[in-house]
Amino acid sequence: MDQEQRPGRRTLLGAAAALGAGAVVLGGGAGTASAAQRGQAAERAHGGGTGGSYKDLPKPTVIGHRGGSGYRPEHTLGSYQFALDNGADVIEQDLVPTKDGHLVCRHENDITGTTDVASRPEFASRRTTKTVDGEAHTGWFTEDFTLAELKTLRAKERIPGTRQHNTLYDGVWQVPTFEEVLKWADEQGRKRGRRIWLHIETKHPTYFRKAGLGLEERLAKLLRRYNRSGRNAHTFLQSFEPSSLQRLNRLGVDCPKVLLLDDLTTQPWDFVEAKDPRTVADLITPKGLKWVSGFAQGIGPWLNLIIPRDKNDKLTKPTTLVRDAHAAGLLLHPYTMRNENSFLPADFRRGTDPNGYGDALAAFKTYFATGIDGIFSDNCDTAAIARDAFLKG
């Protein structure tokens, strides 16, 4: 998720382990293991730790945006590992499907900018133009590749002009499947003695459902396989489309859900398709937030909905969104903080290099002071240091 989702602004940037749940107790009261015992066994098999309520996470929660994408090419195992090792409480994945129905981790189905596909002559004929959520894009798309074909590609830095240092790692990693990430999270959980929190987004769900590649059923199946479909399964689910979260609820996936919110005048794409006239501005009213609370536990607003910027890109007065969302029982995980001057409000820019770091620590603390419950950041280490300083006062 990010500002790239806003219409017209994209250019801005197997079965679970056998647990013995049916063991018979002999003598004085035969029966099966209790649900609590089964849950504890599942926790041990999937990384240890007990209790996974989002209410127990550190606050403000640091969410590694596409992993540690300020330091490694986004949505790679290297990026996820960096985030986990450097201050992130939760690691984000964006999900899109392959032609043969596998879920893979990419911010967009257009992989032109995040893989080496454009340099691969064997796939030159796959270049095409598609309209995704009302916008035309020309490039290469995951749904035109089988998983085996996609696995021949290598990941690279999305914005090399801004993050030249990340290009050092171009070609190091493949595009990971979501199942590979689930296995990675289990392995890391076992090493740390605690389960690893994930924040999983369904990308363009209406578009993919119309293409016969619905995301939610595939996601629900994998979440169940890896014991991540329950309320305390160390997993958030997020989407810009309310109907995607509602569908996951109907599928019995009980993870906490977060509705992502773009600029005030935009509409969720499922609203556009359904001719629902409501905009984000309607959804962040007390009435709209009450409606959201009927199927989600939180919202993920664009940071400008928390503190708008003026015509000079400076911060203005905070809105009432934090207060109103909390009144509706919703947490807030806004997006996205980055260290570079080009992404920071003008108040916190330092020097003249747009790719240089500004006073990101002060910017983080300014947003934390609004009462948000967490924040997505490309720079999880900076976010964690800023949180520690903020909490110390």
Short mmCIF file of C-alpha atoms in Angstrom, two decimals:
data_model
loop_
_atom_site.label_atom_id
_atom_site.label_comp_id
_atom_site.label_asym_id
_atom_site.label_seq_id
_atom_site.Cartn_x
_atom_site.Cartn_y
_atom_site.Cartn_z
CA MET A 1 0.00 0.00 0.00
CA ASP A 2 1.13 3.50 -0.59
CA GLN A 3 0.52 6.77 -2.38
CA GLU A 4 0.99 4.95 -5.68
CA GLN A 5 -2.49 3.52 -5.26
CA ARG A 6 -4.12 6.91 -5.54
CA PRO A 7 -5.64 7.32 -9.01
CA GLY A 8 -3.39 9.40 -11.22
CA ARG A 9 -0.47 9.34 -8.79
CA ARG A 10 1.22 6.02 -9.41
CA THR A 11 4.21 7.72 -10.91
CA LEU A 12 5.02 9.24 -7.51
CA LEU A 13 7.00 6.60 -6.71
CA GLY A 14 0.51 -28.26 1.86
CA ALA A 15 -1.12 -29.37 5.14
CA ALA A 16 -0.15 -27.94 8.52
CA ALA A 17 2.20 -29.91 10.76
CA ALA A 18 0.53 -32.89 12.45
CA LEU A 19 -0.25 -31.85 15.99
CA GLY A 20 -1.80 -34.90 17.60
CA ALA A 21 -4.96 -32.95 18.35
CA GLY A 22 -7.03 -36.13 18.55
CA ALA A 23 -4.98 -38.02 21.15
CA VAL A 24 -7.15 -40.22 23.35
CA VAL A 25 -6.84 -39.85 27.10
CA LEU A 26 -7.15 -43.33 28.68
CA GLY A 27 -8.78 -44.03 32.01
CA GLY A 28 -11.08 -41.71 33.99
CA GLY A 29 -12.38 -39.49 31.13
CA ALA A 30 -11.36 -40.41 27.62
CA GLY A 31 -11.65 -37.68 25.02
CA THR A 32 -9.77 -35.41 22.69
CA ALA A 33 -7.36 -32.65 23.52
CA SER A 34 -9.02 -29.35 24.40
CA ALA A 35 -9.17 -26.46 21.96
CA ALA A 36 -6.71 -24.61 24.18
CA GLN A 37 -4.25 -27.51 24.06
CA ARG A 38 -4.58 -27.72 20.28
CA GLY A 39 -3.98 -24.01 20.01
CA GLN A 40 -0.87 -24.21 22.17
CA ALA A 41 0.47 -27.10 20.10
CA ALA A 42 -0.14 -25.13 16.92
CA GLU A 43 1.67 -22.13 18.38
CA ARG A 44 4.71 -24.30 19.16
CA ALA A 45 4.70 -25.81 15.68
CA HIS A 46 4.52 -22.38 14.06
CA GLY A 47 7.16 -20.46 15.91
CA GLY A 48 6.32 -20.57 19.59
CA GLY A 49 4.86 -17.88 21.77
CA THR A 50 1.35 -17.66 23.15
CA GLY A 51 -1.22 -14.94 22.76
CA GLY A 52 -1.39 -12.91 19.60
CA SER A 53 -3.74 -10.04 20.30
CA TYR A 54 -2.87 -6.89 18.40
CA LYS A 55 -3.65 -5.04 21.60
CA ASP A 56 -0.45 -6.50 23.08
CA LEU A 57 1.82 -5.05 20.39
CA PRO A 58 4.15 -2.16 21.31
CA LYS A 59 2.56 1.20 20.64
CA PRO A 60 3.04 2.99 18.39
CA THR A 61 3.55 -0.22 16.40
CA VAL A 62 6.34 -0.16 13.79
CA ILE A 63 5.24 -1.85 10.57
CA GLY A 64 7.96 -2.70 8.06
CA HIS A 65 6.53 -1.33 4.81
CA ARG A 66 7.16 -3.97 2.13
CA GLY A 67 9.76 -5.17 4.62
CA GLY A 68 12.82 -2.98 5.05
CA SER A 69 12.35 -1.34 1.67
CA GLY A 70 14.46 1.67 2.58
CA TYR A 71 17.48 -0.64 2.58
CA ARG A 72 16.73 -3.66 0.38
CA PRO A 73 14.62 -4.21 -2.76
CA GLU A 74 11.02 -4.39 -1.57
CA HIS A 75 9.06 -7.59 -1.03
CA THR A 76 12.07 -9.88 -0.99
CA LEU A 77 13.13 -12.25 1.75
CA GLY A 78 16.11 -9.95 2.23
CA SER A 79 13.83 -6.99 2.79
CA TYR A 80 11.64 -8.89 5.25
CA GLN A 81 14.67 -10.15 7.14
CA PHE A 82 16.16 -6.66 7.39
CA ALA A 83 12.92 -5.31 8.82
CA LEU A 84 12.64 -8.11 11.35
CA ASP A 85 16.24 -7.63 12.46
CA ASN A 86 16.03 -3.84 12.68
CA GLY A 87 13.06 -2.76 14.74
CA ALA A 88 9.86 -3.77 12.92
CA ASP A 89 7.13 -5.23 15.11
CA VAL A 90 5.10 -6.32 12.07
CA ILE A 91 6.19 -7.12 8.49
CA GLU A 92 3.99 -6.22 5.51
CA GLN A 93 3.26 -8.32 2.42
CA ASP A 94 1.26 -7.28 -0.67
CA LEU A 95 -0.32 -10.17 -2.56
CA VAL A 96 -0.99 -10.66 -6.27
CA PRO A 97 -1.57 -13.92 -8.19
CA THR A 98 0.31 -15.72 -10.93
CA LYS A 99 -1.37 -17.14 -14.04
CA ASP A 100 -1.61 -20.53 -12.36
CA GLY A 101 -3.11 -19.15 -9.17
CA HIS A 102 -0.18 -18.89 -6.77
CA LEU A 103 -0.01 -15.86 -4.46
CA VAL A 104 3.25 -13.93 -4.70
CA CYS A 105 4.53 -10.86 -2.90
CA ARG A 106 4.62 -7.77 -5.12
CA HIS A 107 3.32 -4.29 -4.49
CA GLU A 108 1.68 -4.33 -7.91
CA ASN A 109 0.90 -6.94 -10.53
CA ASP A 110 2.95 -4.79 -12.92
CA ILE A 111 6.46 -6.12 -12.28
CA THR A 112 8.26 -3.91 -14.81
CA GLY A 113 9.96 -1.78 -12.17
CA THR A 114 10.64 -4.41 -9.50
CA THR A 115 12.13 -7.28 -11.51
CA ASP A 116 14.53 -7.75 -14.42
CA VAL A 117 11.72 -8.86 -16.74
CA ALA A 118 12.31 -6.01 -19.21
CA SER A 119 15.82 -7.34 -19.91
CA ARG A 120 14.66 -10.91 -20.53
CA PRO A 121 14.21 -11.50 -24.29
CA GLU A 122 12.25 -14.69 -23.74
CA PHE A 123 9.44 -12.62 -22.20
CA ALA A 124 9.51 -9.64 -24.58
CA SER A 125 6.23 -10.71 -26.15
CA ARG A 126 4.46 -10.59 -22.78
CA ARG A 127 4.69 -6.79 -22.64
CA THR A 128 1.19 -5.42 -22.87
CA THR A 129 -1.14 -2.64 -21.77
CA LYS A 130 -3.82 -3.31 -19.16
CA THR A 131 -6.33 -1.19 -17.34
CA VAL A 132 -6.16 -1.85 -13.62
CA ASP A 133 -8.63 -0.05 -11.38
CA GLY A 134 -9.33 2.50 -14.10
CA GLU A 135 -5.72 3.24 -15.01
CA ALA A 136 -3.83 2.07 -18.08
CA HIS A 137 -0.41 0.51 -17.49
CA THR A 138 2.06 -0.85 -19.99
CA GLY A 139 4.50 -3.51 -18.87
CA TRP A 140 4.64 -7.09 -17.65
CA PHE A 141 2.05 -8.50 -15.24
CA THR A 142 2.16 -11.39 -12.78
CA GLU A 143 -1.10 -12.87 -14.03
CA ASP A 144 0.55 -13.51 -17.41
CA PHE A 145 3.30 -15.68 -15.88
CA THR A 146 3.21 -19.12 -14.33
CA LEU A 147 4.99 -19.39 -11.01
CA ALA A 148 7.78 -21.37 -12.65
CA GLU A 149 8.30 -18.56 -15.17
CA LEU A 150 8.15 -15.87 -12.51
CA LYS A 151 10.76 -17.71 -10.47
CA THR A 152 13.30 -17.26 -13.29
CA LEU A 153 13.19 -13.48 -12.71
CA ARG A 154 15.22 -11.55 -10.14
CA ALA A 155 14.00 -8.72 -7.95
CA LYS A 156 15.45 -5.21 -8.16
CA GLU A 157 15.08 -1.79 -6.57
CA ARG A 158 11.90 0.08 -7.54
CA ILE A 159 13.27 3.63 -7.21
CA PRO A 160 17.01 3.38 -8.02
CA GLY A 161 17.36 7.11 -8.54
CA THR A 162 16.33 7.73 -4.94
CA ARG A 163 17.88 4.63 -3.37
CA GLN A 164 21.00 3.98 -5.38
CA HIS A 165 22.50 2.05 -2.47
CA ASN A 166 19.69 -0.53 -2.78
CA THR A 167 20.75 -1.36 -6.33
CA LEU A 168 23.71 -3.19 -4.83
CA TYR A 169 21.23 -5.98 -4.11
CA ASP A 170 19.58 -6.09 -7.54
CA GLY A 171 19.39 -9.70 -8.66
CA VAL A 172 20.11 -11.22 -5.25
CA TRP A 173 16.58 -12.45 -4.52
CA GLN A 174 13.67 -13.98 -6.37
CA VAL A 175 10.05 -12.91 -6.12
CA PRO A 176 8.83 -14.84 -3.06
CA THR A 177 5.59 -16.74 -2.91
CA PHE A 178 3.38 -15.95 0.04
CA GLU A 179 3.78 -19.54 1.21
CA GLU A 180 7.55 -19.10 1.23
CA VAL A 181 7.08 -16.04 3.42
CA LEU A 182 4.84 -17.98 5.79
CA LYS A 183 7.53 -20.66 6.07
CA TRP A 184 10.17 -17.98 6.62
CA ALA A 185 8.05 -16.42 9.38
CA ASP A 186 7.63 -19.80 11.05
CA GLU A 187 11.38 -20.44 10.91
CA GLN A 188 12.17 -17.00 12.34
CA GLY A 189 9.56 -17.50 15.01
CA ARG A 190 11.13 -20.75 16.13
CA LYS A 191 14.54 -19.08 16.31
CA ARG A 192 13.18 -16.21 18.41
CA GLY A 193 10.73 -18.18 20.51
CA ARG A 194 7.81 -16.02 19.41
CA ARG A 195 5.54 -15.79 16.42
CA ILE A 196 6.26 -13.14 13.80
CA TRP A 197 3.53 -10.61 13.09
CA LEU A 198 2.50 -10.12 9.46
CA HIS A 199 0.38 -7.38 7.82
CA ILE A 200 -1.06 -8.78 4.57
CA GLU A 201 -2.73 -6.75 1.82
CA THR A 202 -5.00 -8.04 -0.93
CA LYS A 203 -4.08 -6.01 -4.04
CA HIS A 204 -6.72 -5.06 -6.63
CA PRO A 205 -9.11 -7.77 -5.41
CA THR A 206 -12.02 -6.81 -7.66
CA TYR A 207 -9.77 -6.76 -10.72
CA PHE A 208 -8.41 -10.21 -9.97
CA ARG A 209 -11.79 -11.68 -9.10
CA LYS A 210 -13.10 -10.57 -12.50
CA ALA A 211 -10.04 -12.21 -14.07
CA GLY A 212 -10.87 -15.53 -12.40
CA LEU A 213 -8.02 -15.23 -9.91
CA GLY A 214 -9.84 -14.31 -6.70
CA LEU A 215 -7.43 -13.60 -3.88
CA GLU A 216 -9.45 -14.19 -0.75
CA GLU A 217 -10.12 -17.93 -1.07
CA ARG A 218 -6.48 -18.61 -1.87
CA LEU A 219 -5.36 -16.44 1.03
CA ALA A 220 -7.79 -18.05 3.47
CA LYS A 221 -6.55 -21.52 2.53
CA LEU A 222 -2.92 -20.61 3.21
CA LEU A 223 -3.72 -18.80 6.44
CA ARG A 224 -5.49 -21.90 7.75
CA ARG A 225 -2.65 -24.15 6.66
CA TYR A 226 -0.17 -22.07 8.66
CA ASN A 227 -2.43 -21.47 11.67
CA ARG A 228 -2.87 -17.76 10.89
CA SER A 229 -6.61 -17.47 10.34
CA GLY A 230 -7.69 -16.85 13.93
CA ARG A 231 -8.24 -13.72 15.95
CA ASN A 232 -4.94 -14.08 17.82
CA ALA A 233 -2.85 -15.53 14.98
CA HIS A 234 -0.30 -12.70 14.81
CA THR A 235 -1.70 -11.53 11.51
CA PHE A 236 -3.37 -8.39 10.18
CA LEU A 237 -5.28 -8.35 6.90
CA GLN A 238 -5.62 -5.12 4.95
CA SER A 239 -7.19 -3.87 1.75
CA PHE A 240 -8.29 -0.69 0.02
CA GLU A 241 -11.53 -2.48 -0.88
CA PRO A 242 -14.08 -3.06 1.90
CA SER A 243 -15.65 -5.99 0.05
CA SER A 244 -12.36 -7.90 0.20
CA LEU A 245 -12.27 -7.69 3.99
CA GLN A 246 -15.96 -8.56 4.16
CA ARG A 247 -15.38 -11.61 1.97
CA LEU A 248 -12.56 -12.77 4.25
CA ASN A 249 -14.94 -12.45 7.19
CA ARG A 250 -17.49 -14.60 5.37
CA LEU A 251 -14.78 -17.17 4.72
CA GLY A 252 -14.29 -17.46 8.48
CA VAL A 253 -10.93 -15.70 8.63
CA ASP A 254 -11.00 -13.95 12.00
CA CYS A 255 -7.71 -12.00 11.89
CA PRO A 256 -7.93 -8.28 12.73
CA LYS A 257 -8.67 -6.34 9.54
CA VAL A 258 -7.59 -2.87 8.49
CA LEU A 259 -9.33 -0.81 5.80
CA LEU A 260 -6.81 1.28 3.87
CA LEU A 261 -7.91 4.80 3.00
CA ASP A 262 -6.59 7.02 0.23
CA ASP A 263 -7.06 10.73 -0.45
CA LEU A 264 -10.37 12.36 0.49
CA THR A 265 -11.84 12.50 -3.01
CA THR A 266 -10.97 8.94 -4.02
CA GLN A 267 -13.21 5.90 -3.93
CA PRO A 268 -12.43 2.27 -3.20
CA TRP A 269 -12.44 0.51 -6.57
CA ASP A 270 -15.16 -1.92 -5.48
CA PHE A 271 -17.33 1.15 -4.78
CA VAL A 272 -16.67 2.39 -8.31
CA GLU A 273 -17.66 -0.98 -9.76
CA ALA A 274 -20.79 -1.14 -7.59
CA LYS A 275 -21.70 2.50 -8.34
CA ASP A 276 -21.54 3.28 -4.62
CA PRO A 277 -21.11 7.08 -4.51
CA ARG A 278 -19.25 7.21 -1.19
CA THR A 279 -15.72 8.55 -1.11
CA VAL A 280 -12.98 8.35 1.50
CA ALA A 281 -14.31 11.64 2.86
CA ASP A 282 -17.58 9.85 3.62
CA LEU A 283 -15.83 6.87 5.21
CA ILE A 284 -13.91 8.97 7.73
CA THR A 285 -16.99 10.68 9.14
CA PRO A 286 -18.30 9.26 12.44
CA LYS A 287 -21.08 7.56 10.46
CA GLY A 288 -18.61 6.10 7.96
CA LEU A 289 -16.23 4.91 10.67
CA LYS A 290 -19.09 3.20 12.50
CA TRP A 291 -19.87 1.35 9.25
CA VAL A 292 -16.21 0.32 8.89
CA SER A 293 -16.18 -0.98 12.47
CA GLY A 294 -18.82 -3.50 11.43
CA PHE A 295 -16.25 -5.54 9.48
CA ALA A 296 -12.79 -4.22 10.46
CA GLN A 297 -10.80 -3.49 13.59
CA GLY A 298 -8.80 -0.61 12.17
CA ILE A 299 -8.09 1.81 9.37
CA GLY A 300 -4.88 2.52 7.48
CA PRO A 301 -5.20 6.14 6.33
CA TRP A 302 -2.81 8.11 4.16
CA LEU A 303 -0.77 10.29 6.54
CA ASN A 304 -2.24 13.45 5.04
CA LEU A 305 -5.61 12.41 6.45
CA ILE A 306 -4.01 12.60 9.92
CA ILE A 307 -2.18 15.91 9.39
CA PRO A 308 -2.88 17.65 6.07
CA ARG A 309 -0.22 19.60 4.20
CA ASP A 310 -0.63 23.11 2.84
CA LYS A 311 0.26 24.36 -0.65
CA ASN A 312 3.91 24.62 0.42
CA ASP A 313 3.93 20.98 1.60
CA LYS A 314 4.12 22.00 5.25
CA LEU A 315 2.06 20.35 7.95
CA THR A 316 -1.09 22.06 9.14
CA LYS A 317 -3.38 21.29 12.08
CA PRO A 318 -4.21 17.61 12.78
CA THR A 319 -7.70 16.51 11.83
CA THR A 320 -10.11 14.77 14.19
CA LEU A 321 -9.61 11.40 12.47
CA VAL A 322 -7.59 9.80 15.28
CA ARG A 323 -10.15 10.82 17.87
CA ASP A 324 -13.10 9.81 15.70
CA ALA A 325 -11.61 6.43 14.76
CA HIS A 326 -10.83 5.60 18.36
CA ALA A 327 -14.37 6.59 19.32
CA ALA A 328 -15.58 4.01 16.81
CA GLY A 329 -13.30 1.38 18.36
CA LEU A 330 -10.85 1.39 15.45
CA LEU A 331 -7.06 1.46 15.61
CA LEU A 332 -5.04 3.55 13.13
CA HIS A 333 -2.06 2.32 11.10
CA PRO A 334 -1.33 5.21 8.70
CA TYR A 335 1.10 5.06 5.76
CA THR A 336 3.93 5.74 4.81
CA MET A 337 6.92 7.39 6.53
CA ARG A 338 10.28 7.52 4.76
CA ASN A 339 13.54 9.20 5.68
CA GLU A 340 14.28 10.97 2.38
CA ASN A 341 13.62 14.68 1.95
CA SER A 342 11.49 14.08 -1.13
CA PHE A 343 8.92 12.16 0.94
CA LEU A 344 8.97 14.22 4.15
CA PRO A 345 6.80 17.26 4.86
CA ALA A 346 8.72 20.44 4.07
CA ASP A 347 9.01 21.19 7.81
CA PHE A 348 11.48 18.34 8.21
CA ARG A 349 13.59 18.54 5.04
CA ARG A 350 17.29 19.22 5.49
CA GLY A 351 19.65 20.48 2.79
CA THR A 352 18.97 20.55 -0.94
CA ASP A 353 19.41 16.90 -1.92
CA PRO A 354 15.94 15.39 -2.41
CA ASN A 355 17.41 11.92 -1.84
CA GLY A 356 19.20 12.93 1.35
CA TYR A 357 17.77 12.20 4.77
CA GLY A 358 15.79 14.90 6.51
CA ASP A 359 14.85 15.15 10.18
CA ALA A 360 12.79 11.98 10.05
CA LEU A 361 13.05 11.44 13.81
CA ALA A 362 11.19 14.68 14.47
CA ALA A 363 8.64 13.87 11.78
CA PHE A 364 7.91 10.47 13.34
CA LYS A 365 7.45 12.03 16.75
CA THR A 366 5.06 14.62 15.32
CA TYR A 367 2.85 11.88 13.91
CA PHE A 368 3.12 9.77 17.07
CA ALA A 369 1.88 12.75 19.09
CA THR A 370 -1.48 12.57 17.29
CA GLY A 371 -2.24 9.28 19.08
CA ILE A 372 -1.92 6.89 16.14
CA ASP A 373 -1.55 3.23 17.08
CA GLY A 374 1.18 2.40 14.58
CA ILE A 375 2.83 3.49 11.36
CA PHE A 376 4.05 1.96 8.12
CA SER A 377 7.63 2.91 7.35
CA ASP A 378 10.31 2.00 4.83
CA ASN A 379 12.82 2.79 7.59
CA CYS A 380 11.79 0.62 10.52
CA ASP A 381 15.01 1.27 12.45
CA THR A 382 14.39 5.02 12.40
CA ALA A 383 10.78 4.47 13.41
CA ALA A 384 11.79 2.30 16.38
CA ILE A 385 14.37 4.82 17.60
CA ALA A 386 11.86 7.64 17.22
CA ARG A 387 9.26 5.66 19.17
CA ASP A 388 11.69 5.05 22.03
CA ALA A 389 12.53 8.75 22.18
CA PHE A 390 8.85 9.72 21.97
CA LEU A 391 7.85 7.39 24.80
CA LYS A 392 10.65 8.70 27.02
CA GLY A 393 9.26 12.19 26.54
#
